[in-house]
Structures are given as structure tokens and as C-alpha cells.
XYZ file of C-alpha atoms in Angstrom:
515
model
C 12.821 11.826 30.615
C 10.796 8.650 30.427
C 12.602 5.508 31.525
C 13.487 3.091 28.686
C 12.370 0.259 30.983
C 8.917 1.750 31.613
C 6.484 -1.092 30.600
C 3.682 1.378 29.837
C 5.072 4.230 27.720
C 2.634 7.175 27.413
C 1.248 6.578 23.977
C -1.440 4.413 22.366
C -0.236 2.515 19.262
C -3.776 2.531 17.932
C -3.922 6.321 17.789
C -0.394 7.731 17.866
C 0.885 9.474 14.760
C 4.507 9.820 13.757
C 4.237 13.565 14.289
C 2.993 13.070 17.860
C 5.766 10.572 18.558
C 8.350 12.988 17.203
C 7.076 15.717 19.510
C 7.467 13.356 22.490
C 10.947 12.380 21.335
C 11.961 15.999 20.996
C 10.670 17.053 24.414
C 12.192 14.030 26.136
C 8.965 12.431 27.324
C 9.511 9.337 25.171
C 12.438 7.373 23.758
C 12.764 5.335 20.595
C 13.423 2.297 22.797
C 10.009 2.728 24.389
C 8.367 3.267 20.999
C 9.931 0.126 19.519
C 9.090 -1.931 22.607
C 5.452 -0.917 22.497
C 4.958 -1.544 18.779
C 6.639 -4.957 18.938
C 4.328 -5.843 21.823
C 1.342 -4.828 19.681
C 2.623 -7.043 16.848
C 2.995 -9.914 19.249
C -0.506 -9.392 20.587
C -2.391 -9.400 17.312
C -0.283 -10.702 14.442
C -0.235 -14.455 15.114
C -2.239 -14.218 18.399
C -5.284 -12.207 19.387
C -7.064 -11.152 16.205
C -4.507 -13.187 14.136
C -4.208 -10.489 11.493
C -1.093 -12.013 9.891
C -0.001 -8.600 8.648
C 3.670 -9.308 9.392
C 5.727 -12.175 7.949
C 8.862 -11.385 9.974
C 9.062 -8.923 12.893
C 12.521 -7.517 13.612
C 14.150 -9.511 16.404
C 13.747 -7.637 19.697
C 17.460 -7.416 20.487
C 18.291 -5.948 17.087
C 15.385 -3.488 17.196
C 16.322 -2.296 20.700
C 20.006 -1.980 19.792
C 19.104 0.204 16.808
C 16.717 2.309 18.912
C 19.320 2.762 21.660
C 21.838 4.072 19.137
C 19.308 6.511 17.730
C 18.369 7.699 21.207
C 22.033 8.413 21.904
C 22.302 10.412 18.700
C 19.247 12.472 19.614
C 20.585 13.054 23.131
C 23.810 14.336 21.552
C 21.814 16.780 19.438
C 22.468 15.046 16.141
C 19.166 13.667 14.828
C 19.530 12.538 11.212
C 16.200 13.684 9.837
C 12.672 14.732 10.804
C 11.770 11.008 11.171
C 14.753 10.099 13.355
C 13.788 7.254 15.705
C 10.410 6.489 14.116
C 9.514 2.888 13.169
C 7.921 1.666 9.966
C 6.924 -1.567 8.233
C 8.332 -2.642 4.871
C 6.542 -4.917 2.422
C 8.317 -8.223 2.010
C 8.932 -7.548 -1.657
C 11.630 -5.058 -0.634
C 15.094 -6.458 -0.014
C 16.626 -6.541 3.470
C 20.052 -8.015 4.272
C 20.980 -10.354 7.120
C 22.139 -7.457 9.330
C 18.473 -6.387 9.684
C 17.460 -9.837 10.918
C 14.741 -9.872 8.273
C 14.436 -12.415 5.430
C 13.322 -11.334 1.954
C 10.671 -13.806 0.763
C 8.156 -12.280 -1.643
C 5.628 -14.240 0.444
C 6.876 -17.567 -1.024
C 7.943 -20.661 0.860
C 10.855 -21.185 -1.533
C 12.511 -18.044 -0.124
C 11.399 -18.449 3.513
C 14.951 -18.282 4.902
C 16.612 -16.089 2.300
C 18.314 -12.785 2.978
C 19.278 -10.195 0.420
C 22.939 -9.526 -0.298
C 22.244 -5.888 0.510
C 19.330 -3.689 1.414
C 17.139 -2.188 -1.268
C 18.030 1.441 -2.039
C 14.892 2.644 -0.301
C 15.604 0.684 2.897
C 19.178 1.992 3.005
C 17.955 5.496 2.384
C 15.437 5.351 5.259
C 17.889 3.713 7.661
C 20.418 6.469 6.937
C 17.680 8.958 7.874
C 17.239 7.280 11.241
C 14.048 5.284 10.709
C 13.666 1.855 12.261
C 12.378 -1.089 10.228
C 10.154 -3.057 12.639
C 9.184 -5.871 10.313
C 8.436 -7.210 6.840
C 4.784 -6.827 5.978
C 2.833 -9.627 4.357
C 1.699 -9.500 0.749
C -0.128 -11.393 -1.917
C 2.518 -13.913 -2.939
C 4.797 -12.443 -5.608
C 2.550 -9.352 -5.599
C -0.380 -11.398 -6.867
C 1.451 -13.211 -9.664
C 1.350 -16.907 -8.883
C -2.044 -18.572 -8.779
C -5.064 -17.588 -10.823
C -6.982 -14.808 -9.021
C -5.135 -15.146 -5.749
C -6.948 -13.684 -2.771
C -5.508 -10.308 -1.852
C -3.166 -10.722 1.119
C -2.677 -14.469 0.714
C 0.690 -16.181 0.386
C 1.755 -19.764 0.956
C 4.365 -18.690 3.503
C 2.185 -16.542 5.782
C -1.377 -17.539 4.978
C -4.185 -14.963 4.753
C -3.812 -11.388 5.969
C -7.042 -10.252 7.606
C -8.660 -6.838 7.831
C -8.611 -5.237 11.268
C -12.195 -4.123 10.614
C -13.962 -7.279 9.404
C -15.139 -9.634 12.139
C -14.398 -13.231 11.183
C -11.926 -12.308 8.457
C -12.165 -13.223 4.774
C -15.445 -15.008 4.093
C -15.439 -18.468 2.556
C -15.508 -18.145 -1.195
C -14.848 -14.410 -1.112
C -11.620 -14.723 -3.093
C -9.466 -12.301 -5.139
C -10.651 -8.806 -4.198
C -13.859 -9.730 -2.384
C -15.333 -7.156 -0.013
C -14.315 -9.020 3.164
C -10.633 -9.128 2.134
C -7.916 -6.557 2.876
C -7.597 -5.563 -0.818
C -4.400 -5.419 -2.874
C -0.974 -7.058 -2.630
C 0.379 -4.492 -0.103
C -2.333 -5.539 2.385
C 0.070 -6.346 5.203
C 1.464 -2.806 5.109
C -2.030 -1.322 5.281
C -3.399 -3.693 7.929
C -0.209 -3.211 9.977
C -0.692 0.564 10.194
C -4.383 0.238 10.953
C -3.644 -2.325 13.686
C -1.077 -0.165 15.461
C 1.956 -2.227 14.449
C 3.753 0.935 13.258
C 2.716 4.483 12.338
C 4.155 4.231 8.790
C 4.539 1.602 6.109
C 5.956 1.051 2.648
C 4.214 -0.968 -0.052
C 4.641 -1.527 -3.788
C 2.125 -1.106 -6.557
C 1.786 -2.259 -10.155
C -1.848 -1.203 -10.556
C -3.583 -0.270 -7.306
C -1.735 -2.517 -4.848
C -0.980 0.346 -2.443
C -4.045 2.534 -2.670
C -6.660 -0.250 -2.640
C -5.547 -1.903 0.633
C -5.023 1.567 2.163
C -8.603 2.368 1.134
C -9.933 -0.671 2.999
C -7.808 0.219 6.068
C -8.994 3.840 6.343
C -5.555 5.290 5.642
C -3.923 8.085 3.685
C -1.565 6.662 1.027
C 0.344 7.676 -2.084
C 2.516 6.318 -4.848
C 4.743 8.892 -6.586
C 5.341 9.543 -10.283
C 6.975 6.516 -11.972
C 10.771 6.633 -11.731
C 11.004 9.305 -9.018
C 11.987 6.770 -6.290
C 14.539 4.030 -6.869
C 13.230 0.435 -7.129
C 16.678 -1.163 -6.973
C 16.347 -4.178 -4.670
C 12.545 -4.355 -4.958
C 10.748 -7.380 -6.415
C 8.391 -6.085 -9.097
C 6.105 -7.381 -11.769
C 7.129 -4.855 -14.373
C 9.830 -2.299 -15.113
C 7.163 -0.244 -16.854
C 4.588 0.231 -14.089
C 5.822 -0.666 -10.601
C 6.248 1.990 -7.921
C 6.850 2.243 -4.211
C 4.128 3.707 -2.015
C 3.730 5.167 1.460
C 0.921 4.680 3.980
C -0.006 6.579 7.166
C -2.912 7.488 9.399
C -2.751 11.225 8.752
C -1.594 13.570 5.960
C 1.227 15.097 8.008
C 2.796 11.662 8.559
C 2.356 10.747 4.888
C 4.004 13.983 3.794
C 7.006 13.328 6.029
C 7.454 9.806 4.611
C 7.011 11.000 1.032
C 9.741 13.623 1.556
C 12.009 10.980 3.021
C 11.422 8.749 -0.042
C 11.763 11.466 -2.678
C 14.441 13.602 -1.034
C 12.460 16.754 -1.766
C 10.089 19.185 -0.047
C 7.017 17.605 -1.648
C 3.942 18.258 0.437
C 5.347 21.083 2.549
C 2.404 23.271 3.332
C 2.262 26.610 1.529
C -1.042 27.628 3.057
C -3.428 26.896 0.220
C -7.095 27.013 1.094
C -10.260 25.530 -0.353
C -10.570 28.352 -2.903
C -7.343 26.996 -4.485
C -8.791 23.445 -4.847
C -10.059 22.234 -8.237
C -11.062 18.582 -8.460
C -12.681 16.365 -11.059
C -14.903 13.469 -9.967
C -15.668 10.475 -12.174
C -19.104 8.890 -12.319
C -19.022 6.023 -9.771
C -21.499 4.004 -11.804
C -19.383 4.246 -14.942
C -16.306 3.188 -12.956
C -18.200 0.360 -11.221
C -17.712 1.307 -7.586
C -19.635 -1.836 -6.660
C -17.621 -4.477 -8.569
C -16.305 -6.170 -5.434
C -19.709 -6.440 -3.737
C -20.419 -10.123 -4.392
C -23.198 -10.862 -3.866
C -24.484 -7.370 -4.618
C -25.938 -5.570 -1.660
C -28.183 -2.612 -2.462
C -27.581 -1.129 0.968
C -23.808 -1.071 0.402
C -24.246 0.326 -3.123
C -26.379 3.134 -1.741
C -23.850 3.905 1.035
C -21.039 4.195 -1.522
C -23.033 6.625 -3.674
C -24.278 8.637 -0.695
C -20.806 9.038 0.776
C -19.360 9.948 -2.610
C -21.943 12.639 -3.229
C -21.440 13.935 0.295
C -17.723 14.347 -0.422
C -18.431 16.444 -3.524
C -20.913 18.568 -1.577
C -18.452 19.180 1.251
C -15.761 20.390 -1.131
C -18.168 22.734 -2.901
C -19.543 24.005 0.416
C -16.042 25.025 1.503
C -15.313 26.919 -1.677
C -13.552 24.283 -3.718
C -14.275 23.733 -7.411
C -15.814 20.353 -8.421
C -16.154 19.208 -12.005
C -18.506 16.238 -12.519
C -18.542 13.914 -14.294
C -14.965 13.659 -15.571
C -14.484 11.229 -18.420
C -11.398 9.013 -18.616
C -10.466 6.306 -21.110
C -12.128 3.011 -20.215
C -9.936 0.023 -19.506
C -11.244 -1.606 -22.701
C -10.210 1.407 -24.825
C -6.705 1.222 -23.391
C -6.096 -2.318 -24.633
C -3.546 -3.087 -27.339
C -4.499 -5.673 -29.919
C -7.361 -6.760 -27.659
C -5.254 -7.348 -24.546
C -4.505 -5.476 -21.334
C -1.258 -3.592 -21.784
C -0.361 -3.817 -18.092
C -0.917 -7.550 -17.932
C 0.737 -8.467 -21.224
C 3.829 -6.306 -20.679
C 4.194 -7.535 -17.111
C 3.906 -11.177 -18.181
C 6.671 -10.536 -20.761
C 9.001 -8.919 -18.196
C 8.481 -11.161 -15.161
C 10.930 -13.966 -16.136
C 13.880 -11.579 -16.262
C 12.686 -9.753 -13.136
C 12.484 -13.059 -11.244
C 16.085 -13.822 -12.218
C 17.075 -10.358 -11.041
C 15.285 -10.883 -7.712
C 16.996 -14.266 -7.149
C 20.406 -12.849 -7.998
C 20.068 -10.371 -5.115
C 19.539 -13.173 -2.559
C 22.225 -15.130 -0.697
C 22.156 -18.799 -1.784
C 18.544 -18.960 -2.944
C 17.142 -22.457 -3.625
C 16.133 -21.371 -7.172
C 17.570 -18.797 -9.584
C 14.952 -18.528 -12.326
C 11.243 -18.771 -13.000
C 11.408 -22.295 -14.426
C 13.342 -23.433 -11.366
C 10.798 -21.816 -9.070
C 7.904 -23.530 -10.829
C 9.690 -26.885 -10.479
C 10.459 -26.190 -6.796
C 6.790 -25.420 -6.127
C 5.716 -28.644 -7.824
C 8.216 -30.663 -5.779
C 7.018 -29.040 -2.510
C 3.366 -28.639 -3.473
C 1.910 -29.266 -0.013
C 3.807 -26.266 1.367
C 4.142 -24.104 -1.737
C 0.589 -24.508 -3.080
C -1.782 -25.159 -0.150
C -5.497 -24.449 -0.113
C -7.205 -22.315 -1.260
C -4.704 -21.583 -4.041
C -3.341 -24.910 -5.231
C -2.049 -23.810 -8.642
C 0.598 -21.554 -10.139
C -1.278 -20.692 -13.294
C 0.061 -17.141 -13.593
C 3.647 -18.303 -13.332
C 3.083 -20.962 -15.968
C 1.313 -18.528 -18.254
C 4.242 -16.151 -17.951
C 6.548 -18.742 -19.512
C 4.224 -18.884 -22.499
C 4.013 -15.108 -23.025
C 5.531 -15.144 -26.491
C 5.679 -11.353 -26.563
C 8.822 -9.833 -28.080
C 10.657 -6.810 -26.719
C 9.491 -4.844 -29.764
C 5.852 -5.807 -29.256
C 6.083 -4.932 -25.573
C 7.561 -1.525 -26.416
C 4.757 -0.870 -28.937
C 2.065 -1.910 -26.473
C 3.567 0.242 -23.745
C 3.875 3.332 -25.991
C 0.248 2.854 -27.074
C -0.985 2.554 -23.469
C 1.139 5.403 -22.154
C -0.129 7.786 -24.812
C -3.824 6.939 -24.380
C -3.725 6.877 -20.597
C -1.434 9.864 -20.101
C -1.376 12.741 -22.621
C -4.631 11.742 -24.329
C -6.344 10.555 -21.165
C -5.567 11.975 -17.726
C -3.720 15.067 -18.979
C -6.483 15.936 -21.466
C -9.203 15.553 -18.794
C -7.286 17.762 -16.342
C -6.771 20.458 -18.939
C -10.328 20.402 -20.368
C -11.907 20.780 -16.940
C -9.238 22.996 -15.342
C -8.733 20.623 -12.376
C -5.580 19.588 -10.471
C -6.468 15.946 -9.976
C -9.257 13.405 -10.368
C -11.194 11.455 -7.720
C -13.135 8.194 -7.888
C -14.536 5.752 -5.346
C -11.966 3.941 -3.207
C -12.298 0.566 -4.900
C -12.540 1.733 -8.514
C -10.146 1.216 -11.436
C -9.009 4.787 -12.153
C -5.744 3.801 -10.444
C -5.174 1.402 -13.348
C -5.328 4.318 -15.803
C -2.750 6.173 -13.730
C -0.559 3.061 -13.524
C -0.501 2.760 -17.300
C 0.407 6.469 -17.593
C 3.060 6.233 -14.843
C 1.282 8.921 -12.824
C 0.792 9.293 -9.025
C -2.063 7.575 -7.195
C -3.383 8.297 -3.724
C -6.276 7.561 -1.395
C -7.960 9.366 1.482
C -10.495 8.067 4.032
C -14.209 8.894 3.716
C -16.519 6.690 5.745
C -17.428 3.227 7.008
C -19.718 0.779 5.152
C -22.289 -0.472 7.641
C -24.507 -3.534 7.836
C -23.973 -7.165 6.945
C -22.754 -6.346 3.460
C -20.520 -3.454 4.520
C -19.004 -5.345 7.455
C -17.708 -2.150 9.045
C -15.048 -1.770 6.382
C -13.668 1.685 5.461
C -14.431 3.237 2.080
C -12.335 6.158 0.868
C -11.674 8.224 -2.228
C -9.179 7.233 -4.937
C -7.058 10.049 -6.364
C -4.939 10.334 -9.514
C -3.077 13.251 -11.054
C -0.702 14.138 -13.821
C 3.058 13.576 -13.522
C 4.505 15.473 -10.546
C 1.090 16.083 -8.952
C 2.031 14.676 -5.535
C 2.281 18.102 -3.848
C -1.205 19.272 -4.775
C -2.729 15.973 -3.650
C -0.928 16.217 -0.287
C -2.234 19.773 0.093
C -5.772 18.512 -0.513
C -5.243 15.759 2.097
C -4.349 18.383 4.710
C -7.631 20.198 4.037
C -9.623 16.989 3.774
C -8.581 15.794 7.223
C -10.571 18.685 8.742
C -13.652 17.465 6.862
C -13.599 13.797 7.851
C -11.872 14.177 11.196
C -9.003 12.162 12.675
C -8.145 8.493 12.600
C -10.955 6.023 13.269
C -9.746 3.075 15.396
C -10.856 -0.365 14.177
C -13.582 -1.399 16.594
C -12.333 -4.989 16.738
C -8.954 -3.832 18.012
C -10.378 -1.435 20.553
C -12.683 -4.132 21.859
C -9.767 -6.581 22.079
C -7.669 -4.019 23.961
C -10.470 -3.325 26.450
C -11.143 -7.016 26.933
C -7.445 -7.699 27.489
């Protein structure tokens, strides 16, 4: 058996999958102590130092992480592993509550909560700990999941600064704010960057409308959010009761399936041997769904790469015997509005004040207990709470002026659910006889699924080259009807053979070789 004190355990954090680590744990060639030690060293090397990715707000203190790992190693040695993921580490987005016993604050990315701990762990954290997983750190996020300043850059928060992509040399470009091409994409960016950077093999994020799948797309990962309501959100900061979901990220489909089963408590994604002749997929028109909307300034070379890769994906599926329907029509975002406004945004703005109070109530001695108190605290500590480049809290202020009633919110939600779900995604699936629908990695079909409460997912496809592409991954966005997670996981298993295994970020490999 490998020695727990071995400084060079036999695995590479940039390539190792959870399945590979489990095999080594089972045959005794590796211990959880070694695994934890190596991943924490990788975090130390490139989170605040090295490439300065800032994907982690709070790593688990070494002594606590090793104590937990030792205990799990003893359980495995006694022949009593708790689950298939016993002894495997993961990252948890810092919108998910963790109590003081974990050594991890719960901040939402905000300076006001920098030193706060939750009274108890979120349901999902407790569930995973009981299954023998190890939380290695709290992943960074867009502050309050993107609901603070107007058009906050994805991955930015006053507490932790800007999370950077592990693929883009030089990080987020000046002026490339919100969802600009050089950014990590989406509020769960720390979770995605953390997995791509070898900080852990698995991660949890949260999503209101694309905040898991879009950063996973730009990190070259496999990711999924389940059907709304199928995984508990108790103890999770969220922007809306109507749309928010947890999501899982991994480097390979097998790892993702294991984590999804751990979250859902079911056999979702267990292989039943389907082949390509069982695959039926609809593809949307990438031009209709504006696959280029985050290329600013527009770069014809990048546009062409996106289209070429997308068409290649359809051709590969057809070549292998799968059915492809193209183009699939879905309701436009404009057609899904209610009384001229976005349903997702208006309902979320109505619900956030009560959700902020709920979040504060789950913390031990927070400095504020309501949205008005938070706004006042930010004003009083503006240099820390609202530094450049986001020196306002326009979204928080606008939330206080929502004016929407519960009845109006219910009407808007019912309208959006019907048009996006039964009359949108479900109708398209039935009319074309397909199991799920695919679009370009950065497109808005995930917003249609969010409004319907349906699963979203992403798979890797290729790399965007040249000055405009910056070496950033570009994948395929996937949506399905309610309960469609299993068929999408089956497709992922087949798709991995098409695109090959995990592609290591060149910046990290170069840094490792130079070091």
C-alpha cells in the first residue's frame, strides 16, 4: 500500500478521474490522505499563486482535510466504504452552506459574509459527506450568483476578485465584462475552473439560467443540472424558488454519472448498453440562437470555427448511426416574455428579498439580516464591498423596487412554464421524435430549459483557436424534457469516444513543466 507520507503519490491531478482514483483506492495503491494532500498542493500552487486562477475562496484547512481523509481510509481498510465515491474529494460553490465544523465559511462571494459560517450544512453537503466524499474547498462565484452590480463579470466577487480561465493566457481582457469571451462564463465559474485546473475531480455549482453549463462549457467539462425539485436546495443561496437547481461537473461522463447518482439517490445514468442506433437528437440552428453573441468584437474566424465544429458534431452522430433532426425550433426568448418582461428576471427579482432573509437566517451572527441591511452595509464599506470594476449594486437596489405581487409572479411563472415546457421543449421533442436537443455551448437554449424546470447539460467539443478564440473550449449545450437525465448521460458515454479524453489546459501543463 502506498505510504500516506509519500510526497509524490502516483497520480496527476490534471488528468486523474474519480473513477481512476477509486480503482487505486480499492487496490490499495493510493489512500485518501494522499489524494487530499496532492489536490490541496495543486490549489496552493495555482489558486492565489502560479496562474492565480482564484477559483477557490476558501480551501479546507489541511489538518481538517487530512483528519477526514484518515477516518475514511480507516473505514475502507475495515471493509466498510460508504458509497462508490468513498474517499473522493470535490469542490462546493460558495453559495452552498457549510458549518464551522468543515472549517469553511459561507459567503456568497460577498465581503459582508467573509467570516460567516452556516448553522448547519446544506442538505446536499450533508448527503455527500454521509456518502464519504471530502469537501476540499468553497469555489468562487459571481457575487450573489450574479445579482449585485449591473452586468457583473462572470466569476467576479468583491471578496475573491476575478476568477480566471485556466485556458486563456492573461486572463479576462480589459473591458471584456459580463460574459465576454475571455471570461470563465457563468456564476459557477470557480467550480468549473477548479476541476479544469486539477483542484478536484468533481464539483458542485448552482444554476438559475445557465450558471452551471456555461462555465463548464468554457472549461471543457461534462456537466448537468437535474430536473427542478429533484435535489434539495435547503441551505443553498438562490435567486429564485422557481428556477434554481444544483449542478454537477466532471472531466468524464463516468465521473459525472457517479456524482449525479450521489445527488439524486437513484441509478440515473447507469449504463444499459445503448448504442448509436438508439440515439435521436435535435439540433437548433446556431445562427438563430446566436452562438456568436459573446464574441465582442466579432471575429469571423471564431464564428467560422463554431459553425464548423457544430456541423462536424452532427456529421459524427449521423455517421455512427444516430438520428439527427435539424433545425429544431424552440420558442425565442422574446416570445417567452410576460407582459413584455423576462419571466426569469422579473420573478427572481420579486423573490430575492425573502431569499436573502432566508440565507442570512441560516448563518451564525451575520452582520446583516435582510436585503436593505446588506445594501446599507455595502454603502458603508464601499471600498471593500464595491471595488473596481463593479462599483455599484444596481441589481440589489432594483430588487427592492420590484413591485411585483405574489399573484403576478405566479401568473408570469405559469405563462413561462407552459410556453417553455409543454408548448416548447416537449412539443419539439415529440414532433421530431428526439430524446433531447443540442445547441452551441454558449447559446441561450439553457434559458428555455430553466424556465421549464427541465435538465440542462454540456459536453466538450473542441478548442477555439487564434487571437479571438484564445484557446478556450467550446462544447455543446443539451436540454431535455423532465426526467431526461439518464438519456443525456447515455449520450455522453458514447460521445466521449468521439471527442476523446480530457484535454489538459496548456497553460497549466506549461506551468507544471516549468516548475
